[in-house]
């Protein structure tokens, strides 16, 4: 009891320090904000603008630079103070969560290290250490006894004498534990036992040793995290972002990018880094990137549309589509595209006519002849020369066009303002009264230049290259591709070629074609690499193809990469034959790659984990955290009317206990059917691939959209053999069931899925 009182007395002093610093920073932020506003308001008052002479001009530039620098310093100081103030306000809620007593080698007294979300100092004394500080790793990594941690100066060794965990609310210690575990079961049970809300939250108080390895990993180019559903992969990755921003002070959040599964997931995880006092990194889906690059040319199919097509197509059509996806997602097709692009050095490039006012001024044949008249340089360099040549041809055409009748008609439509500008320009340029003839020539030049401006932009953007035709060449004659690839084409190749050509001619691009098309375009145009990104995170990495990973590597050549996934949730066709991420070691080589496997699942109760792990091969490797709860329930119903009545009744019961209830369906089509039949339920929402935010309440959602998100209670809409009878749907079914944290209820219209035969046994 005495120790508890001492700890509370220390906490009281810490709370006083936090309060004092908050008051000081509140005054500082107000003052800094006033300074910024004042500088902006009077920015031009203190700058003498004079460009009469070079010295006057130089003085003006120096004055502008000084004012801009003063503004930048004030803004930066204000941002820093505001960020620190936000962190201190969060620390008022939970100032720290752990403590270690560490006796460093060569010293006689153990130092008490209190650990929280940020450092707190009182003068020169450190009251709280940031959870990312080197010494804090001892808290997560060691039991009592010998311990060490890495600093920039080298390894520090010593003895971990005590490890404490605290539960603090409102400045009061509610509980404290003296334990040799990394994180006491009591605290973790409480964290995991809570109902969810609209956002994922930080896990700094409950980081496990294996998660800490991910967070602080600092070797090689590629870190692969292969983890069971609910093992904390995404949480650890977000903490890793915060750790990198803490360790590498010169790295900013906009130099880190996260490729996430969908926009709803982005919203769900958007709170984690701000909770830790850091700005969110860039977040994008791979589909958004493809749309950014290609949507002006094509209607691009998305990954979920691809999945819907596979799920709802006839058997024959699905077989062709599956074969197309597998081949075009492969590393073999990646090498094929590279070989094809090399062959274009000598033949095969296709071009479009350069057209002005509806007539070709340079034909595709002329462009081709000019392009292949020089075979000494690489494609991108040759294209640069070709652009220069085309511009010169356009210059000649422009001179010729100025005398055409259409130009005089356009001249008559020019505004008075345009005419006055042209006349004033002539006067200034010639220094005397301009002649009428010179005036007319200048007006004609203006008219033709304006008309030709879009054409010049079109040429500079390399739009004269017929990229669609070049890509289509791979599929127009089915056997043509064999000269660029190793091995045999898929047996469905003729049908794949027909499908691809038809889509391209309709102005559509299948999802499996989008990355190969863009890669081929980049090889021809010259790669648009992003050198500013220093770290790439890929979540739900099993949804990405080997082709897409090769593309990302080339897109971000300066970046290190962290990929996270679970092949038991590999629901897309391209990954159906893969069981782990070992093929990715070829990206950077095994010496630059480390794989960390997480087998313990924390999301769900033990009964739910024991049920779901029987749904997948090797599921016995998944270890359940000891958290009790209700066993999953399977209810058989005779028809859909009975199904909807039962689900509606169950939802009303669950509302009394849980915040988030998900009715998970196989597809978007089934989700729409379920929603229409249950829309009488108050507040029920239908989530689609266009949904941008994750909300509490009752939602209806396709299984593939629920990936990466967790719900208090999950209802599987129809777990029947008719819906989930195909073995290819096993991983999709597993993904749906593993979204449940506390409660899982499965309904089946008629005979249940064969996946459940093994899972239901005791």
XYZ file of C-alpha atoms in Angstrom:
762
model
C 0.000 0.000 0.000
C 2.847 2.336 0.814
C 4.349 1.750 -2.640
C 0.993 2.550 -4.255
C 0.844 5.838 -2.320
C 4.407 6.715 -3.373
C 3.563 6.009 -6.998
C 0.409 8.158 -6.782
C 2.437 10.989 -5.194
C 4.903 10.828 -8.080
C 2.036 10.786 -10.579
C 0.587 13.886 -8.902
C 3.897 15.713 -9.394
C 4.016 14.610 -13.029
C 0.445 15.831 -13.578
C 1.374 19.210 -12.070
C 4.368 19.470 -14.425
C 2.187 18.605 -17.432
C -0.398 21.204 -16.392
C 2.277 23.890 -15.932
C 3.813 23.144 -19.340
C 0.379 23.188 -20.983
C -0.309 26.661 -19.557
C 3.075 27.919 -20.791
C 2.596 26.447 -24.257
C -0.943 27.800 -24.547
C 0.442 31.308 -24.046
C 3.299 30.604 -26.472
C 1.057 29.237 -29.229
C -1.241 32.270 -28.932
C 1.776 34.578 -29.174
C 3.310 32.666 -32.097
C -0.014 32.641 -33.924
C -0.286 36.410 -33.527
C 3.254 36.771 -34.925
C 2.405 34.680 -37.986
C -0.783 36.646 -38.638
C 1.037 39.937 -38.146
C 3.838 39.026 -40.573
C 1.316 37.853 -43.187
C -0.796 40.989 -42.704
C 2.158 43.382 -43.075
C 4.305 41.257 -45.402
C 4.487 43.885 -48.162
C 4.649 46.869 -45.821
C 8.269 46.126 -44.941
C 9.404 45.326 -48.483
C 10.412 48.144 -50.785
C 9.628 46.978 -54.328
C 11.873 48.693 -56.851
C 13.080 47.205 -60.139
C 14.445 50.306 -61.839
C 18.077 49.192 -61.666
C 19.801 45.876 -61.013
C 20.851 47.041 -57.505
C 17.253 48.062 -56.721
C 16.002 44.726 -58.018
C 18.586 42.850 -55.900
C 17.603 44.820 -52.804
C 13.939 43.952 -53.417
C 14.749 40.236 -53.751
C 16.802 40.256 -50.520
C 13.987 42.035 -48.678
C 11.422 39.499 -49.919
C 13.657 36.613 -48.897
C 14.164 38.019 -45.396
C 10.423 38.503 -44.908
C 9.697 35.001 -46.225
C 12.341 33.552 -43.902
C 10.887 35.391 -40.890
C 7.446 34.054 -41.771
C 8.786 30.512 -42.199
C 10.554 30.589 -38.809
C 7.421 31.882 -37.043
C 5.226 29.269 -38.729
C 7.652 26.478 -37.855
C 7.887 27.614 -34.203
C 4.107 27.843 -33.985
C 3.680 24.338 -35.466
C 6.253 22.877 -33.065
C 4.613 24.511 -30.025
C 1.135 23.440 -31.138
C 2.293 19.852 -31.724
C 3.896 19.690 -28.274
C 0.758 21.178 -26.720
C -1.418 18.512 -28.390
C 0.884 15.777 -27.087
C 0.805 17.158 -23.521
C -2.996 17.269 -23.599
C -3.044 13.596 -24.568
C -0.547 12.874 -21.778
C -2.975 14.439 -19.316
C -5.216 11.450 -19.965
C -2.493 8.768 -19.643
C 0.931 10.264 -18.794
C 2.674 6.894 -18.763
C 1.863 3.210 -18.794
C 5.054 1.419 -17.762
C 8.218 1.525 -15.716
C 11.467 -0.387 -15.654
C 14.233 -0.311 -13.061
C 17.426 -0.743 -15.070
C 20.866 -1.166 -13.488
C 23.423 -0.227 -16.115
C 26.794 -1.995 -16.088
C 29.329 0.001 -14.086
C 26.739 1.741 -11.907
C 25.501 0.886 -8.413
C 21.964 2.312 -8.435
C 19.178 1.250 -10.793
C 17.492 4.059 -12.705
C 13.696 4.205 -12.718
C 12.514 4.662 -16.320
C 8.852 5.656 -16.763
C 7.521 5.113 -20.286
C 4.732 7.002 -22.088
C 3.727 8.243 -25.534
C 6.240 11.120 -25.400
C 9.197 12.471 -23.452
C 8.474 14.799 -20.505
C 11.246 16.804 -18.892
C 11.362 18.951 -15.785
C 14.454 21.031 -16.333
C 17.236 18.512 -16.925
C 15.343 15.623 -15.334
C 13.531 13.182 -17.615
C 10.224 12.338 -15.906
C 8.867 10.201 -18.773
C 10.713 8.527 -21.643
C 9.206 8.286 -25.111
C 8.179 4.673 -25.888
C 10.425 4.891 -28.987
C 13.570 5.859 -27.045
C 16.334 3.214 -27.206
C 16.107 2.337 -23.501
C 12.334 1.808 -23.767
C 12.938 -1.270 -25.934
C 14.009 -3.072 -22.731
C 10.412 -2.759 -21.473
C 9.058 -4.604 -24.488
C 11.826 -7.128 -25.131
C 13.056 -8.520 -21.812
C 12.009 -10.476 -18.779
C 13.689 -9.675 -15.465
C 17.429 -10.328 -15.620
C 20.220 -9.394 -18.053
C 19.098 -6.924 -20.715
C 20.581 -4.581 -23.297
C 19.592 -1.900 -25.760
C 21.180 -0.270 -28.774
C 22.141 3.408 -28.906
C 23.949 5.390 -31.611
C 27.111 5.036 -29.493
C 26.770 1.262 -29.178
C 25.163 -1.424 -26.999
C 24.313 -0.621 -23.363
C 24.126 -3.688 -21.113
C 22.723 -4.063 -17.658
C 20.198 -5.752 -15.398
C 16.419 -5.347 -15.570
C 15.449 -5.440 -11.889
C 11.761 -4.504 -12.043
C 9.013 -4.093 -14.591
C 5.761 -2.340 -13.729
C 2.601 -1.653 -15.683
C 0.052 1.002 -14.786
C -3.557 1.708 -15.571
C -4.035 5.468 -15.136
C -7.212 7.456 -15.710
C -7.812 11.104 -14.853
C -4.592 11.443 -12.878
C -5.370 8.429 -10.677
C -3.606 5.057 -10.673
C -6.463 2.576 -11.025
C -4.178 -0.469 -11.043
C -0.466 -1.300 -11.069
C 1.244 -4.611 -11.654
C 4.709 -5.847 -10.856
C 5.279 -8.465 -13.529
C 7.998 -10.227 -15.461
C 5.868 -10.379 -18.615
C 6.244 -7.847 -21.411
C 2.662 -6.841 -20.882
C 0.492 -8.089 -18.063
C -2.492 -10.207 -19.046
C -4.752 -7.971 -16.928
C -3.949 -4.888 -19.047
C -4.076 -6.709 -22.358
C -7.354 -8.371 -21.424
C -8.842 -4.969 -20.669
C -7.537 -3.436 -23.923
C -8.825 -6.329 -26.024
C -12.094 -6.630 -24.157
C -13.270 -3.128 -25.043
C -15.862 -2.474 -27.731
C -14.572 -0.911 -30.926
C -15.255 2.606 -32.135
C -14.779 4.378 -35.484
C -10.976 4.237 -35.390
C -8.043 1.958 -34.686
C -6.000 3.215 -31.706
C -2.321 3.074 -30.812
C -1.029 0.018 -28.955
C 2.019 1.480 -27.211
C 0.844 0.262 -23.813
C 0.386 -3.305 -25.041
C 3.137 -3.883 -27.603
C 4.340 -7.490 -27.512
C 7.930 -8.592 -27.991
C 7.362 -9.902 -31.520
C 5.540 -6.688 -32.479
C 8.430 -4.646 -31.061
C 10.796 -6.459 -33.427
C 8.715 -5.160 -36.319
C 8.509 -1.617 -34.961
C 12.263 -1.211 -34.367
C 13.514 -3.294 -37.300
C 16.342 -1.409 -38.985
C 18.204 -3.730 -41.340
C 18.065 -4.342 -45.080
C 15.719 -3.055 -47.768
C 12.688 -5.281 -47.185
C 10.821 -6.373 -44.055
C 8.092 -8.968 -44.588
C 5.565 -9.518 -41.809
C 3.491 -12.624 -42.246
C 0.883 -12.779 -39.524
C -2.347 -14.481 -38.577
C -5.615 -12.562 -38.626
C -5.729 -10.328 -35.549
C -2.008 -10.668 -34.764
C -1.465 -6.904 -34.735
C 0.340 -6.547 -38.094
C -1.270 -3.244 -39.048
C -1.034 -1.808 -35.540
C 2.663 -2.658 -35.378
C 3.217 -1.140 -38.829
C 1.650 2.171 -37.788
C 3.737 2.217 -34.607
C 6.712 1.517 -36.888
C 5.931 4.678 -38.856
C 5.938 6.657 -35.590
C 9.225 5.022 -34.580
C 10.892 5.877 -37.912
C 9.786 9.523 -37.630
C 11.203 9.624 -34.090
C 14.524 7.962 -34.938
C 15.198 9.717 -38.238
C 14.534 13.347 -37.376
C 15.271 14.457 -40.945
C 12.497 12.199 -42.270
C 9.024 13.730 -42.564
C 5.644 12.032 -42.743
C 5.242 12.936 -46.422
C 8.329 10.824 -47.201
C 6.468 7.709 -46.063
C 3.633 6.163 -48.064
C 1.151 3.457 -47.072
C -0.603 1.407 -49.738
C -3.813 0.293 -48.067
C -6.701 -1.959 -49.151
C -9.413 0.698 -49.540
C -10.512 4.208 -48.541
C -12.599 2.919 -45.624
C -9.470 1.315 -44.148
C -7.600 4.632 -44.542
C -10.252 6.324 -42.420
C -10.174 3.505 -39.857
C -6.399 3.838 -39.202
C -6.208 7.629 -39.537
C -6.205 8.241 -35.772
C -3.196 6.152 -34.716
C -0.332 8.499 -35.609
C -2.057 11.705 -34.401
C -2.572 9.937 -31.040
C 1.207 9.632 -30.875
C 1.806 13.259 -31.824
C 2.843 12.497 -35.407
C 1.317 13.575 -38.700
C -0.206 10.875 -40.892
C 1.899 9.541 -43.729
C 0.595 9.575 -47.281
C -2.107 6.946 -47.709
C -3.247 5.677 -51.076
C -4.708 2.549 -52.609
C -2.912 0.992 -55.549
C -6.107 1.468 -57.544
C -6.036 5.220 -56.845
C -2.488 5.348 -58.206
C -3.503 3.459 -61.351
C -6.486 5.780 -61.835
C -4.227 8.809 -61.432
C -1.938 7.563 -64.185
C -4.355 5.934 -66.626
C -7.973 7.024 -66.122
C -7.713 9.752 -68.795
C -7.153 6.988 -71.361
C -9.222 4.076 -70.055
C -12.086 3.034 -67.875
C -10.054 0.979 -65.388
C -11.509 -1.999 -63.593
C -10.805 -2.073 -59.848
C -9.683 -5.093 -57.790
C -13.118 -5.476 -56.228
C -14.824 -5.271 -59.619
C -12.422 -7.967 -60.780
C -13.407 -10.094 -57.810
C -17.126 -9.518 -58.404
C -16.673 -10.617 -62.010
C -14.913 -13.814 -60.929
C -17.488 -14.535 -58.200
C -20.518 -14.041 -60.440
C -19.279 -15.272 -63.865
C -20.274 -18.592 -65.428
C -17.858 -21.471 -64.886
C -16.299 -21.209 -68.377
C -15.932 -17.428 -68.232
C -14.515 -17.612 -64.697
C -11.938 -20.199 -65.799
C -10.707 -17.936 -68.626
C -10.628 -14.888 -66.364
C -8.776 -16.760 -63.614
C -6.147 -17.932 -66.097
C -5.738 -14.366 -67.409
C -5.297 -12.974 -63.906
C -2.769 -15.602 -62.854
C -0.571 -15.176 -65.915
C -0.624 -11.375 -66.058
C 0.108 -11.135 -62.319
C 3.208 -13.321 -62.589
C 6.895 -12.462 -62.543
C 7.093 -14.361 -65.851
C 4.798 -11.826 -67.533
C 6.893 -9.053 -65.975
C 9.980 -10.440 -67.733
C 7.939 -10.847 -70.926
C 7.012 -7.140 -70.909
C 10.682 -6.223 -70.411
C 11.733 -8.437 -73.337
C 8.954 -6.989 -75.513
C 10.029 -3.421 -74.714
C 13.615 -4.256 -75.701
C 12.398 -5.585 -79.049
C 10.734 -2.234 -79.746
C 14.229 -0.764 -80.116
C 14.356 -2.244 -83.618
C 10.713 -2.712 -84.658
C 7.126 -2.629 -83.490
C 6.621 0.922 -82.217
C 3.254 2.336 -83.276
C 2.418 6.009 -83.645
C -0.588 8.218 -84.325
C -0.948 10.872 -87.002
C -0.291 14.409 -85.802
C -3.525 16.128 -86.756
C -4.294 19.851 -86.998
C -7.754 21.128 -87.902
C -8.888 17.644 -88.846
C -6.027 16.889 -91.258
C -2.779 14.969 -90.680
C 0.208 17.297 -90.778
C 2.692 14.524 -89.914
C 1.686 10.920 -90.591
C 2.312 7.960 -88.298
C 4.417 6.424 -91.072
C 6.673 9.514 -91.207
C 7.101 9.431 -87.426
C 7.963 5.724 -87.507
C 10.564 6.243 -90.251
C 12.156 9.110 -88.335
C 12.144 7.109 -85.060
C 13.841 4.058 -86.591
C 16.343 6.121 -88.574
C 18.304 6.284 -85.293
C 18.852 2.956 -83.513
C 21.868 3.971 -81.447
C 20.116 5.137 -78.276
C 17.555 3.778 -75.792
C 13.836 4.304 -76.349
C 13.347 7.264 -73.939
C 16.352 9.165 -75.362
C 15.213 8.479 -78.906
C 11.771 9.804 -78.043
C 13.296 13.042 -76.718
C 14.944 13.581 -80.111
C 11.690 12.658 -81.837
C 9.790 15.276 -79.834
C 12.342 17.926 -80.877
C 11.915 16.913 -84.522
C 8.109 16.989 -84.274
C 8.205 20.449 -82.713
C 10.304 21.723 -85.604
C 7.818 20.242 -88.075
C 4.982 21.929 -86.193
C 6.910 25.232 -86.306
C 7.064 24.961 -90.100
C 3.376 24.124 -90.356
C 2.563 27.062 -88.076
C 4.334 29.520 -90.413
C 2.486 28.077 -93.387
C -0.906 28.171 -91.624
C -0.674 31.913 -90.866
C -1.594 32.751 -94.473
C -4.682 30.510 -94.586
C -8.181 32.010 -94.919
C -9.365 30.478 -91.622
C -6.811 32.605 -89.777
C -8.307 35.882 -91.066
C -11.754 34.716 -89.908
C -10.367 33.966 -86.445
C -8.555 37.330 -86.348
C -11.874 39.117 -86.730
C -13.157 37.326 -83.629
C -10.265 38.439 -81.390
C -11.198 40.657 -78.446
C -10.216 44.327 -78.246
C -7.998 43.418 -75.294
C -6.031 40.916 -77.409
C -5.635 43.437 -80.224
C -4.420 46.148 -77.851
C -1.874 43.776 -76.258
C -0.473 42.833 -79.669
C -0.223 46.477 -80.760
C 1.468 47.532 -77.476
C 3.940 44.654 -77.805
C 4.863 45.758 -81.337
C 5.380 49.358 -80.235
C 7.658 48.317 -77.359
C 9.581 45.852 -79.491
C 10.120 48.082 -82.547
C 10.287 51.412 -80.778
C 8.170 53.201 -83.403
C 4.604 53.264 -84.682
C 3.935 49.755 -85.975
C 2.812 49.321 -89.585
C -0.566 47.803 -90.372
C 1.136 44.911 -92.178
C 3.279 44.069 -89.123
C 0.190 44.347 -86.932
C -1.751 41.865 -89.089
C 1.158 39.420 -89.103
C 1.360 39.585 -85.314
C -2.380 38.922 -84.996
C -2.111 35.934 -87.366
C 0.799 34.549 -85.323
C -1.266 34.870 -82.123
C -4.260 33.050 -83.660
C -2.208 30.110 -84.972
C -0.115 29.807 -81.784
C -3.261 29.567 -79.676
C -4.764 26.958 -81.957
C -1.578 24.918 -81.929
C -0.883 25.137 -78.195
C -2.954 21.999 -77.337
C -1.194 20.121 -80.146
C 2.234 21.051 -78.780
C 1.164 19.911 -75.291
C -0.113 16.671 -76.826
C 3.270 16.060 -78.439
C 5.250 16.883 -75.278
C 3.062 14.426 -73.335
C 4.090 11.740 -75.895
C 0.450 11.194 -76.832
C 1.538 10.596 -80.438
C 2.694 7.148 -79.301
C -0.066 4.570 -79.808
C 0.377 2.873 -76.427
C -2.934 1.044 -76.659
C -1.893 -0.403 -80.021
C 1.565 -1.348 -78.756
C 0.114 -3.229 -75.769
C -2.595 -4.800 -77.933
C 0.082 -6.212 -80.265
C 0.902 -8.747 -77.551
C -2.558 -10.268 -77.930
C -3.712 -9.693 -81.533
C -1.888 -12.783 -82.797
C -1.896 -15.344 -79.945
C 1.409 -17.015 -80.820
C 3.303 -13.728 -81.274
C 4.043 -13.460 -77.539
C 6.115 -16.670 -77.520
C 9.145 -14.864 -78.958
C 9.402 -12.738 -75.788
C 8.592 -15.247 -73.051
C 10.003 -18.406 -71.543
C 7.818 -21.477 -71.186
C 4.374 -22.209 -72.521
C 1.415 -19.879 -72.648
C -1.674 -20.861 -70.596
C -3.947 -23.368 -72.356
C -6.691 -20.726 -72.351
C -4.401 -18.246 -74.162
C -6.561 -17.797 -77.294
C -9.537 -16.873 -75.120
C -7.382 -14.606 -72.932
C -6.168 -12.751 -76.049
C -9.723 -12.352 -77.323
C -10.911 -11.040 -73.928
C -7.995 -8.563 -73.681
C -8.401 -7.188 -77.216
C -12.170 -6.765 -76.794
C -11.698 -4.817 -73.553
C -9.007 -2.572 -75.051
C -11.162 -1.797 -78.083
C -13.984 -0.783 -75.744
C -11.630 1.626 -73.976
C -11.527 -0.552 -70.864
C -8.567 -1.984 -68.976
C -8.917 -5.126 -66.851
C -7.320 -4.805 -63.415
C -4.757 -7.497 -64.257
C -3.757 -5.502 -67.373
C -3.435 -2.097 -65.690
C -0.012 -2.565 -64.054
C 1.567 -4.368 -67.068
C 0.219 -1.633 -69.375
C 1.613 1.112 -67.138
C 4.941 -0.709 -66.786
C 5.294 -1.014 -70.567
C 4.443 2.676 -70.940
C 7.088 3.603 -68.365
C 9.740 1.472 -70.110
C 8.991 3.290 -73.371
C 8.514 6.835 -72.040
C 11.129 6.647 -69.267
C 10.267 5.693 -65.709
C 8.623 8.369 -63.526
C 10.414 7.330 -60.347
C 9.727 8.926 -56.972
C 13.009 9.592 -55.185
C 11.511 11.567 -52.289
C 9.765 8.555 -50.699
C 12.066 6.916 -48.140
C 9.775 4.172 -46.857
C 6.907 2.244 -48.466
C 4.388 0.249 -46.413
C 2.137 -2.272 -48.144
C -0.738 -3.618 -46.041
C -2.755 -6.697 -47.048
C 0.281 -7.551 -49.170
C -1.166 -10.918 -50.206
C -3.562 -8.921 -52.415
C -0.638 -7.671 -54.528
C 0.809 -9.661 -57.378
C 4.519 -10.362 -57.953
C 4.206 -8.065 -60.988
C 2.897 -5.209 -58.839
C 5.710 -5.611 -56.284
C 8.312 -5.466 -59.060
C 6.643 -2.287 -60.299
C 6.623 -0.693 -56.815
C 10.314 -1.469 -56.395
C 11.099 0.485 -59.566
C 8.657 3.273 -58.769
C 10.342 3.977 -55.400
C 14.026 3.136 -55.962
C 15.266 5.037 -52.875
C 12.783 3.507 -50.452
C 12.908 0.690 -47.975
C 9.793 -1.444 -47.905
C 7.661 -3.044 -45.175
C 5.001 -5.476 -46.373
C 2.375 -7.075 -44.159
C -0.073 -9.818 -44.943
C -1.683 -13.167 -44.287
C -1.981 -15.755 -47.043
C -4.920 -17.330 -45.261
C -6.706 -14.128 -46.332
C -5.403 -14.227 -49.920
C -8.814 -13.817 -51.536
C -7.701 -12.653 -54.994
C -7.167 -15.134 -57.809
C -3.484 -14.363 -58.449
C -2.518 -15.498 -54.922
C -4.562 -18.698 -54.795
C -1.531 -20.905 -55.510
C 0.793 -19.119 -53.048
C 1.248 -20.017 -49.391
C 3.751 -17.440 -48.123
C 5.860 -14.424 -49.044
C 9.151 -16.233 -49.681
C 8.964 -15.438 -53.406
C 9.322 -11.743 -52.453
C 12.865 -12.341 -51.233
C 13.838 -12.134 -54.931
C 12.929 -8.429 -54.933
C 16.056 -7.262 -53.089
C 17.835 -10.539 -52.391
C 17.781 -12.698 -49.271
C 20.614 -10.721 -47.648
C 18.469 -7.550 -47.779
C 15.249 -9.243 -46.634
C 13.939 -10.347 -43.265
C 10.715 -12.254 -42.611
C 8.960 -12.018 -39.244
C 6.074 -14.390 -38.585
C 3.320 -13.596 -36.066
C 1.283 -16.604 -34.974
C -0.524 -15.296 -31.879
C -3.914 -13.739 -32.549
C -5.280 -11.060 -30.209
C -8.358 -9.730 -32.005
C -10.902 -12.423 -31.226
C -11.874 -14.373 -28.139
C -10.302 -17.792 -27.725
C -13.478 -19.687 -28.787
C -13.684 -17.656 -32.016
C -9.990 -18.192 -32.834
C -10.224 -21.920 -32.130
C -13.213 -22.046 -34.496
C -11.711 -19.962 -37.327
C -8.276 -21.574 -37.317
C -9.918 -24.883 -38.288
C -11.153 -23.260 -41.489
C -7.686 -23.073 -43.087
C -4.768 -25.450 -43.687
C -2.076 -25.313 -41.010
C -4.477 -23.336 -38.820
C -3.137 -25.180 -35.783
C -0.106 -22.863 -35.958
C -2.333 -19.936 -34.951
C -2.169 -19.409 -31.188
C -5.148 -17.892 -29.402
C -4.664 -15.305 -26.674
C -6.414 -16.422 -23.487
C -9.562 -14.316 -23.616
C -12.802 -16.066 -22.870
C -16.075 -15.517 -24.678
C -19.044 -17.193 -26.327
C -18.558 -19.962 -28.849
C -19.550 -19.155 -32.458
C -23.135 -20.137 -33.286
C -24.449 -21.708 -36.512
C -28.174 -21.372 -37.232
C -29.846 -23.268 -40.093
C -32.907 -21.645 -41.710
C -35.240 -22.921 -44.399
C -35.494 -19.894 -46.669
C -34.462 -16.248 -47.073
C -37.589 -14.878 -45.411
C -36.753 -16.845 -42.256
C -33.097 -15.770 -42.603
C -34.024 -12.084 -42.586
C -36.378 -12.446 -39.625
C -33.705 -14.274 -37.615
C -30.949 -11.791 -38.456
C -33.187 -8.806 -37.612
C -34.029 -10.317 -34.225
C -30.364 -11.145 -33.520
C -29.227 -7.613 -34.448
C -31.689 -6.075 -31.976
C -30.279 -8.326 -29.224
C -26.664 -7.524 -30.111
C -27.285 -3.765 -30.136
C -27.762 -3.889 -26.360
C -24.177 -5.035 -25.870
C -22.025 -4.027 -28.854
C -21.155 -0.839 -30.748
C -20.230 -2.308 -34.131
C -22.174 -5.126 -35.768
C -21.226 -6.284 -39.261
C -23.442 -8.441 -41.471
C -20.812 -9.857 -43.816
C -21.776 -11.146 -47.247
C -19.880 -12.955 -49.988
C -20.192 -10.241 -52.646
C -21.540 -6.763 -53.369
C -24.561 -8.325 -55.065
C -25.395 -10.394 -51.964
C -24.752 -7.339 -49.743
C -27.288 -5.302 -51.732
C -29.851 -8.108 -51.428
C -29.272 -8.369 -47.662
C -29.462 -4.605 -47.177
C -32.712 -4.269 -49.128
C -34.269 -7.014 -46.994
C -32.996 -5.565 -43.682
C -33.194 -1.823 -44.341
C -36.109 -1.527 -41.902
C -33.524 -1.927 -39.104
C -32.827 1.478 -37.590
C -29.537 3.037 -38.717
C -28.382 0.106 -40.864
C -25.845 1.090 -43.551
C -24.608 -0.561 -46.742
C -20.839 -0.336 -47.293
C -19.563 -0.377 -50.886
C -16.184 0.034 -52.566
C -17.002 3.772 -52.782
C -17.489 4.082 -48.997
C -14.833 6.361 -47.516
C -15.386 6.084 -43.760
C -15.774 3.317 -41.215
C -18.715 3.944 -38.922
C -20.189 2.448 -35.796
C -23.573 0.807 -35.757
C -24.987 -1.954 -37.956
C -23.446 -2.321 -41.397
C -23.824 -4.699 -44.327
C -20.515 -5.267 -46.107
C -18.894 -7.632 -48.647
C -16.197 -9.833 -47.115
C -13.410 -8.414 -49.267
C -14.115 -4.853 -48.083
C -13.984 -5.896 -44.421
C -10.324 -6.931 -44.686
C -8.121 -5.212 -42.116
C -11.091 -4.027 -40.029
C -12.574 -5.549 -36.874
C -16.087 -5.517 -35.421
C -17.507 -6.290 -31.985
C -19.987 -8.755 -33.458
C -20.113 -10.409 -36.878
C -23.041 -12.117 -38.573
C -22.187 -14.253 -41.608
C -25.211 -13.637 -43.809
C -25.416 -17.022 -45.541
C -22.754 -19.636 -44.813
C -24.469 -22.256 -46.959
C -22.890 -24.785 -49.298
C -24.654 -23.027 -52.164
C -22.826 -19.749 -51.415
C -19.522 -21.045 -49.989
C -19.262 -24.464 -51.643
C -16.295 -23.766 -53.934
C -12.889 -24.519 -52.401
C -11.568 -21.294 -53.958
C -13.773 -19.352 -51.523
C -12.266 -20.880 -48.383
C -9.950 -17.913 -47.715
C -12.724 -15.409 -48.354
C -14.907 -17.254 -45.825
C -12.053 -17.336 -43.284
C -11.471 -13.603 -43.771
C -15.147 -12.877 -43.067
C -15.237 -14.955 -39.870
C -11.990 -13.520 -38.455
C -13.390 -9.966 -38.399
C -15.251 -10.777 -35.148
C -13.763 -9.601 -31.850
C -16.333 -10.785 -29.303
C -19.214 -12.555 -31.037
C -19.651 -14.614 -34.221
C -22.969 -15.935 -35.541
C -23.304 -17.809 -38.835
C -26.571 -18.377 -40.684
C -27.112 -20.934 -43.435
C -30.048 -21.251 -45.813
C -30.097 -25.013 -46.152
C -26.988 -27.178 -45.985
C -24.008 -25.328 -44.460
C -20.675 -24.844 -46.223
C -18.343 -27.853 -46.211
C -15.729 -25.550 -44.628
C -17.736 -25.769 -41.408
C -17.673 -29.564 -41.096
C -14.203 -29.515 -39.547
C -14.524 -26.186 -37.739
C -17.592 -27.089 -35.691
C -16.052 -30.053 -33.905
C -15.125 -29.616 -30.244
